[in-house]
PDB file of C-alpha atoms in Angstrom:
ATOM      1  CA  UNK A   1     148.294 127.284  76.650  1.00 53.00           C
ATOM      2  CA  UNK A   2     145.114 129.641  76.701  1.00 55.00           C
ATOM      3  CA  UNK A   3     145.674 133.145  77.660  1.00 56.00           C
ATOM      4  CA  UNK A   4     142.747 134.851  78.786  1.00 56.00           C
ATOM      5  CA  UNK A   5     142.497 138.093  76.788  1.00 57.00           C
ATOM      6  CA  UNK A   6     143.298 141.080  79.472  1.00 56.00           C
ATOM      7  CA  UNK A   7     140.591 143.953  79.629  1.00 57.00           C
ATOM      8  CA  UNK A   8     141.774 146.091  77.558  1.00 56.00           C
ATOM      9  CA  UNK A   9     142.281 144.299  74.473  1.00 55.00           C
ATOM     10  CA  UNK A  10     140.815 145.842  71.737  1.00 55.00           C
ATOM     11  CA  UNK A  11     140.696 142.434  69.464  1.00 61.00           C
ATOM     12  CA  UNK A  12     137.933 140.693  71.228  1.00 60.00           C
ATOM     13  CA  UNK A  13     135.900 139.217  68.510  1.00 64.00           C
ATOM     14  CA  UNK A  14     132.178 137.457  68.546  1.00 65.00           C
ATOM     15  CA  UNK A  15     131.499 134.435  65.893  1.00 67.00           C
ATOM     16  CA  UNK A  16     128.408 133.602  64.759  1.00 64.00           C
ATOM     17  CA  UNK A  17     128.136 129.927  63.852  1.00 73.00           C
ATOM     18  CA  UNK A  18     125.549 128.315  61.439  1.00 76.00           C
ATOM     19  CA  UNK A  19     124.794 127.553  57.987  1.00 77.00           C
ATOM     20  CA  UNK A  20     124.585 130.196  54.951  1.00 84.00           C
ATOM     21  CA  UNK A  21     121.970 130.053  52.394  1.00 85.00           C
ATOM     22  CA  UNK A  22     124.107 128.724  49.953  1.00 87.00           C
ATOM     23  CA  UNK A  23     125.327 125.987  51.989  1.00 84.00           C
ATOM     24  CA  UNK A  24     121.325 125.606  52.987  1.00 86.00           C
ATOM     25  CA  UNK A  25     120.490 125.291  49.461  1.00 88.00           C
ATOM     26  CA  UNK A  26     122.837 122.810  48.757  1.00 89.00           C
ATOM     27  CA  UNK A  27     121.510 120.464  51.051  1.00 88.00           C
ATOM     28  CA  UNK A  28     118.146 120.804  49.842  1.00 90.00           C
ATOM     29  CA  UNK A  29     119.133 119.908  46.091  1.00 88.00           C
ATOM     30  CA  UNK A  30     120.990 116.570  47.495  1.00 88.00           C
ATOM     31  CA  UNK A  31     117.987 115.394  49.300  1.00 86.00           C
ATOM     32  CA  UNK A  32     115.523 116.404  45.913  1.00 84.00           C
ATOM     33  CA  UNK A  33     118.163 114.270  44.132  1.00 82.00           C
ATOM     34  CA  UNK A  34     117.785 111.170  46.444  1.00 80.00           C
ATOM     35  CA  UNK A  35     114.318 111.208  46.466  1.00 77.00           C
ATOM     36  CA  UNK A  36     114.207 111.119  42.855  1.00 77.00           C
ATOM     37  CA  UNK A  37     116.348 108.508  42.361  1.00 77.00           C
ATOM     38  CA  UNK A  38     114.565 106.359  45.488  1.00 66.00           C
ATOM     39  CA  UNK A  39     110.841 107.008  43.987  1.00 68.00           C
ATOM     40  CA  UNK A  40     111.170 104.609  40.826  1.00 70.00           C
ATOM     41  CA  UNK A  41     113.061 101.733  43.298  1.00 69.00           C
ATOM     42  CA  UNK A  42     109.670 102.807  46.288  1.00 69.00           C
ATOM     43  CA  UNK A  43     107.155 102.564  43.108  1.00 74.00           C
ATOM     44  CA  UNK A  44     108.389  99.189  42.359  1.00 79.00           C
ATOM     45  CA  UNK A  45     108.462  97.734  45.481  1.00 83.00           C
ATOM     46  CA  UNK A  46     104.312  99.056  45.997  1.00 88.00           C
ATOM     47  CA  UNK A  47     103.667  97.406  42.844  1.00 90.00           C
ATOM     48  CA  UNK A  48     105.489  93.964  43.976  1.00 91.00           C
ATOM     49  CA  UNK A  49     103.532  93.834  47.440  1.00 93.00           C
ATOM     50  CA  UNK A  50     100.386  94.497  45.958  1.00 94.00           C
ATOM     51  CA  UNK A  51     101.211  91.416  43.254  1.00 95.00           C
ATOM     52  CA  UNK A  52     102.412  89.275  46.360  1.00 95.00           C
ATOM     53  CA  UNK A  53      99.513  90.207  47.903  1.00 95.00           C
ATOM     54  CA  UNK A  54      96.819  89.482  44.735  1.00 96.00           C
ATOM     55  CA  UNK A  55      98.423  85.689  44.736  1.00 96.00           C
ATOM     56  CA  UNK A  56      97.817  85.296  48.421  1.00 95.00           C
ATOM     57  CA  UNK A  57      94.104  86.725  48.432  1.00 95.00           C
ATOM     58  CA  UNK A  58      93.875  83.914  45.368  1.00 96.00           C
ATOM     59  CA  UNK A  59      95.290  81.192  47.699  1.00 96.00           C
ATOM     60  CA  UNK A  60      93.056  82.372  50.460  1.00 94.00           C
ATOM     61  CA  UNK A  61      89.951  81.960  47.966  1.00 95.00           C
ATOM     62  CA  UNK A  62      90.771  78.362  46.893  1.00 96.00           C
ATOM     63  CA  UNK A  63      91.120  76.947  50.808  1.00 95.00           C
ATOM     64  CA  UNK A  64      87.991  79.149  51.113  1.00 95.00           C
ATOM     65  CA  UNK A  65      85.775  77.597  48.597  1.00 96.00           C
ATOM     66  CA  UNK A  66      87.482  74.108  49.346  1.00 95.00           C
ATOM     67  CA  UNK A  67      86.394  74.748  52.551  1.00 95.00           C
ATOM     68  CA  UNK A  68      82.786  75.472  51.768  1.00 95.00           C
ATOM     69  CA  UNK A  69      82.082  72.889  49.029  1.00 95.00           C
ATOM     70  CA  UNK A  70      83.211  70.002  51.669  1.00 94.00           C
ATOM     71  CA  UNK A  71      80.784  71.380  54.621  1.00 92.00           C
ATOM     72  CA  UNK A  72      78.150  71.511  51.937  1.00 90.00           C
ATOM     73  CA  UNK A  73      77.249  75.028  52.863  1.00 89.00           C
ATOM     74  CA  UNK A  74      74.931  74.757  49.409  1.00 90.00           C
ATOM     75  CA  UNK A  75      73.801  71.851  48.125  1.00 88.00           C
ATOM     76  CA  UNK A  76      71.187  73.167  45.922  1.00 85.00           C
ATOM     77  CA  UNK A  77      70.435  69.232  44.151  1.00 84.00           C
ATOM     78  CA  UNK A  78      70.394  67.511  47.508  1.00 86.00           C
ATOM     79  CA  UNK A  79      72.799  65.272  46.246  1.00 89.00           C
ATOM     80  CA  UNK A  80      75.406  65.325  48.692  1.00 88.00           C
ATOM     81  CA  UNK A  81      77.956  66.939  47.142  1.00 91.00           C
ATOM     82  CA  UNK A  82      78.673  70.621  48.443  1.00 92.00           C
ATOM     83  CA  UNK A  83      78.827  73.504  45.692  1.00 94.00           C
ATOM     84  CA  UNK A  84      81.270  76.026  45.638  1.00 95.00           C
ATOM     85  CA  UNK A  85      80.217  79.375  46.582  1.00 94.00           C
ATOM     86  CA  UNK A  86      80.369  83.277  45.160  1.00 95.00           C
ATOM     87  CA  UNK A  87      82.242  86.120  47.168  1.00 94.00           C
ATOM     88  CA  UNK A  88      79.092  87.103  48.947  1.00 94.00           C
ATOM     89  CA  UNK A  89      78.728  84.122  50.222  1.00 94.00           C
ATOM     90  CA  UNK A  90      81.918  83.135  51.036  1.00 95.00           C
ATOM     91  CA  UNK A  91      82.117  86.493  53.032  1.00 94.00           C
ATOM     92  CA  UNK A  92      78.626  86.514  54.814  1.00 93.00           C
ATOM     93  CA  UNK A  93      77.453  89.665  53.037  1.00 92.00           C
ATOM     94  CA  UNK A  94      74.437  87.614  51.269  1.00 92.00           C
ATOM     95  CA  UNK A  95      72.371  84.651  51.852  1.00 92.00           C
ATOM     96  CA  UNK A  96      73.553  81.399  50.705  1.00 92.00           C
ATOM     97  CA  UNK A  97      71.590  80.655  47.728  1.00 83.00           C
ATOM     98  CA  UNK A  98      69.035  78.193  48.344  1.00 78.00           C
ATOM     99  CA  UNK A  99      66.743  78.290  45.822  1.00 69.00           C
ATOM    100  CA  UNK A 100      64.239  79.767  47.949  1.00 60.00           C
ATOM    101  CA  UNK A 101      64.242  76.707  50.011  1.00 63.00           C
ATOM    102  CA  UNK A 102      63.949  77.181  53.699  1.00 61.00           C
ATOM    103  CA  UNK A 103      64.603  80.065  55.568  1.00 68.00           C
ATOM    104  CA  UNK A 104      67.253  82.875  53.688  1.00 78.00           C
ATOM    105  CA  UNK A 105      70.661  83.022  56.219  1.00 89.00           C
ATOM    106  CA  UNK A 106      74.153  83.761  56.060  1.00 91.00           C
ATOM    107  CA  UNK A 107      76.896  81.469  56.530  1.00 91.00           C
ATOM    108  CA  UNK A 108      78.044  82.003  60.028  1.00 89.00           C
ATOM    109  CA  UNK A 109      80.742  82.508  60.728  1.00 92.00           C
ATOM    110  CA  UNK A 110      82.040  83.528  57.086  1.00 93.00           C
ATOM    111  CA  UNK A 111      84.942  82.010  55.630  1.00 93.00           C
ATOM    112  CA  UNK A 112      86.539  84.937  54.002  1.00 92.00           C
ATOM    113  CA  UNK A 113      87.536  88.248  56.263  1.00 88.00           C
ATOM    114  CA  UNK A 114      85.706  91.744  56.350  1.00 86.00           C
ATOM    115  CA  UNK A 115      88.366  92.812  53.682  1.00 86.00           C
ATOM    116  CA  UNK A 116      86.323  90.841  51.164  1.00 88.00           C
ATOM    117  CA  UNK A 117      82.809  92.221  52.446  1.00 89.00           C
ATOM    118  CA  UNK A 118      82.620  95.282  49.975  1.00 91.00           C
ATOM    119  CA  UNK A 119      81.306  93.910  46.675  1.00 93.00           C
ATOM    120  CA  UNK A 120      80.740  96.703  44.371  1.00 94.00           C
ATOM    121  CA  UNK A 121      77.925  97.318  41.984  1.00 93.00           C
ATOM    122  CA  UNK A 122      80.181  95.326  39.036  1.00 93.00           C
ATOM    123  CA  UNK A 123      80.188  92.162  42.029  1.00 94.00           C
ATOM    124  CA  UNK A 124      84.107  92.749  42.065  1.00 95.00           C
ATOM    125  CA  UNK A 125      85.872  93.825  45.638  1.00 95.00           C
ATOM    126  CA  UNK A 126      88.659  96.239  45.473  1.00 94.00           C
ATOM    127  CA  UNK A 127      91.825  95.281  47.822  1.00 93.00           C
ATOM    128  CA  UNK A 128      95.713  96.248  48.043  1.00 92.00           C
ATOM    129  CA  UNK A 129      95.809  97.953  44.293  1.00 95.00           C
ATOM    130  CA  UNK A 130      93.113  94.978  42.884  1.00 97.00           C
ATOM    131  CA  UNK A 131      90.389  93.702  41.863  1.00 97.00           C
ATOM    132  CA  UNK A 132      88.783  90.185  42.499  1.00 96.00           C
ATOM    133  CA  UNK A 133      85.863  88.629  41.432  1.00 96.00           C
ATOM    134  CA  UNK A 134      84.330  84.538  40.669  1.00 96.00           C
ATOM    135  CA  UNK A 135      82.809  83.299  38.213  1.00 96.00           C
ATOM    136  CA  UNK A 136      80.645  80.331  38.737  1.00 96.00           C
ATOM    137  CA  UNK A 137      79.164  78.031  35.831  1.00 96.00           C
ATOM    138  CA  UNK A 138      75.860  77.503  33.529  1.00 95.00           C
ATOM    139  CA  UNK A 139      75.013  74.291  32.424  1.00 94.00           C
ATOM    140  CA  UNK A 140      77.183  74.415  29.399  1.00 95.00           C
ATOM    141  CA  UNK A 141      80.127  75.368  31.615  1.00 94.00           C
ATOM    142  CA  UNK A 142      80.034  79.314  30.545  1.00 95.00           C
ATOM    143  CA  UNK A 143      81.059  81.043  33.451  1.00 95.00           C
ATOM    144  CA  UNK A 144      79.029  83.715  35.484  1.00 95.00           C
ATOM    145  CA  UNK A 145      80.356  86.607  36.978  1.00 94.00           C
ATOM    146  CA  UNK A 146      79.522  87.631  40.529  1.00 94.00           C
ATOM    147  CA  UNK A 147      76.021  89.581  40.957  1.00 93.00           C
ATOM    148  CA  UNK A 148      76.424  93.236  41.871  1.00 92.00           C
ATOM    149  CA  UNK A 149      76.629  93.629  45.519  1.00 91.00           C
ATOM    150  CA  UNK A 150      77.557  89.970  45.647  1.00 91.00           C
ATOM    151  CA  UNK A 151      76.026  86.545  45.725  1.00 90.00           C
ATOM    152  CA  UNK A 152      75.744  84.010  42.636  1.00 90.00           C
ATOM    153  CA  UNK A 153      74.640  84.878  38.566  1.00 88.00           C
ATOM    154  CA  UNK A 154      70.732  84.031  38.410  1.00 87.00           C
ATOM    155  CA  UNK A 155      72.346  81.644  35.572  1.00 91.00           C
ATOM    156  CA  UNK A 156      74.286  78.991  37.107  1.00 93.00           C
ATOM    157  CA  UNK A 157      74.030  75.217  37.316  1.00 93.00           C
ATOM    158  CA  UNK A 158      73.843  73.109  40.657  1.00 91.00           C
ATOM    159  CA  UNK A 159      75.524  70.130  38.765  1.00 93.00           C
ATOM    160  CA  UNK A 160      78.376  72.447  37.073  1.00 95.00           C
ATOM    161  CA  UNK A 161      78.933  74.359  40.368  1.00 94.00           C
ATOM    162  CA  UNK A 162      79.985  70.981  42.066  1.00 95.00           C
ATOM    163  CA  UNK A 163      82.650  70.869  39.479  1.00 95.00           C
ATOM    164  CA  UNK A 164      84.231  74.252  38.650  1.00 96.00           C
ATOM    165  CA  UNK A 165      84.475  77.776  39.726  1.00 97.00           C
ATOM    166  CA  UNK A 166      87.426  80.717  38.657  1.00 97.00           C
ATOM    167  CA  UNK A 167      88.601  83.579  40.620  1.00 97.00           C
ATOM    168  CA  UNK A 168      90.334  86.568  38.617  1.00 96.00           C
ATOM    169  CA  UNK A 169      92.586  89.378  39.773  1.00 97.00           C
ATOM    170  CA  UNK A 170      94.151  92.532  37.609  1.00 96.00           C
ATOM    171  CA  UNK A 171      95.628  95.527  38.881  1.00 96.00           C
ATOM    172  CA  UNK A 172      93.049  98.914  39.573  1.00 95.00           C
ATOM    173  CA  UNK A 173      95.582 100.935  37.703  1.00 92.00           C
ATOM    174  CA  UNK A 174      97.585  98.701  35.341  1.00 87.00           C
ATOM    175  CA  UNK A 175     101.571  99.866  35.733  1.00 81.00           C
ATOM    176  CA  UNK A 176     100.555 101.770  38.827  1.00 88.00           C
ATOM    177  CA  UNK A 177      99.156  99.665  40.854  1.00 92.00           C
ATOM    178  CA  UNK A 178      99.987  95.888  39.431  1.00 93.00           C
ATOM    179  CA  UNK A 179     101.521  94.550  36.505  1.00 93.00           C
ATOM    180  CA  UNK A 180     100.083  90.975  35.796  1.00 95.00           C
ATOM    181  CA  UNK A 181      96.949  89.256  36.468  1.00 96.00           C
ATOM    182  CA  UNK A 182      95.937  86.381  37.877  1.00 97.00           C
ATOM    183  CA  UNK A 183      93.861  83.404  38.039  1.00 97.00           C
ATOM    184  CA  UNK A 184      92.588  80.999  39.987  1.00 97.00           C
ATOM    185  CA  UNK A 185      90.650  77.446  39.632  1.00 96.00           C
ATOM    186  CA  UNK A 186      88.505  74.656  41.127  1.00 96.00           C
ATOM    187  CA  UNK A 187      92.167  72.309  41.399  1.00 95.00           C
ATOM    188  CA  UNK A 188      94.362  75.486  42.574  1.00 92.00           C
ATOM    189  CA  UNK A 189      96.206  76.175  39.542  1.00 92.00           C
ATOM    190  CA  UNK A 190      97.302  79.829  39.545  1.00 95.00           C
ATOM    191  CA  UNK A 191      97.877  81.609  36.204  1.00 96.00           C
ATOM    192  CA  UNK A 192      99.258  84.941  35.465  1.00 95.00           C
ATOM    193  CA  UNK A 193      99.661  87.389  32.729  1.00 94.00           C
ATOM    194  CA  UNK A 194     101.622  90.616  32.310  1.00 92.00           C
ATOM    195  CA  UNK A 195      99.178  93.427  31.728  1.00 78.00           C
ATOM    196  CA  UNK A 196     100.871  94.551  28.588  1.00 70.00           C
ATOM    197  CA  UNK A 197      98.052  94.423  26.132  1.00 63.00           C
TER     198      UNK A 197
END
């Protein structure tokens, strides 16, 4: 039963109700705890997605250039067979590389999405923690790296381009950002290696 206190008794008492500093304190140093044991497990899982996403972006490239070598976007030798293409022009950022025959355009619509359109001054794009770039060949097969700010090396071969091309991919920040690069060919094979040397 409740019984209502009468008006004159002297023991009517107010509580307060909350939380002291101590007990404040304490659940501050639980949730610094967590976190710390959650950011190695969060760092991980940043570091796997940007791997998963490396070996997809390489995927994407060898549809892409499949793609453009069979419309014959380039065919530099007129003979027919398409050559494969460089990130710039995969992407629409440069002209396809002609020769200087006919009128300079871009291929349109690009095969590759805006996210590969920003070719840096080393002809590499920067995307989810890595870096990509293609090599294309000489005439002995040597491979050429990208031009800066995209488009083909001035040294590569009609003939050899018909046959080969390689895509890499390491990590901006080895251990921080990716730990294995990868690699890409002309017949899809995808290679990877830890970045531990």
């Amino acid at each position: 039963q409740n019984r209502l206190p009468s008006t004159g008794d002297a023991r009517m008492t107010k509580t307060v109700s909350g939380f002291t500093l101590i007990e404040l304190m304490i659940v501050v140093a639980v949730i610094a705890i967590l976190a710390l044991l959650a950011a190695p497990n969060l760092l991980a899982a940043r570091v796997g997605a940007n791997e998963t996403s490396a070996i997809a972006s390489l995927r994407n490239l060898a549809t892409s250039q499949h793609q453009f070598q069979t419309s014959t976007s380039v065919d530099n030798d007129t003979d027919g067979n398409g050559e494969y293409g460089s990130l710039g022009e995969l992407a629409g950022v440069v002209p396809l590389n002609t020769r200087g025959v006919g009128l300079p355009q871009t291929l349109d619509p690009p095969i590759l999405a805006a996210t590969f359109q920003q070719i840096n001054a080393a002809g590499e794009i920067a995307r989810s923690g890595y870096y990509f770039t293609i090599f294309l060949p000489d005439a002995g097969y040597a491979f050429v790296q990208e031009a800066a700010g995209g488009g083909p090396g001035a040294a590569i071969d009609d003939d050899s381009c018909e046959a080969a091309w390689c895509a890499y991919a390491w990590p901006v920040d080895a251990s921080g950002t990716g730990n294995r690069a990868f690699f890409v060919n002309q017949r899809g094979e995808l290679l990877q290696t830890r970045m531990d040397a």
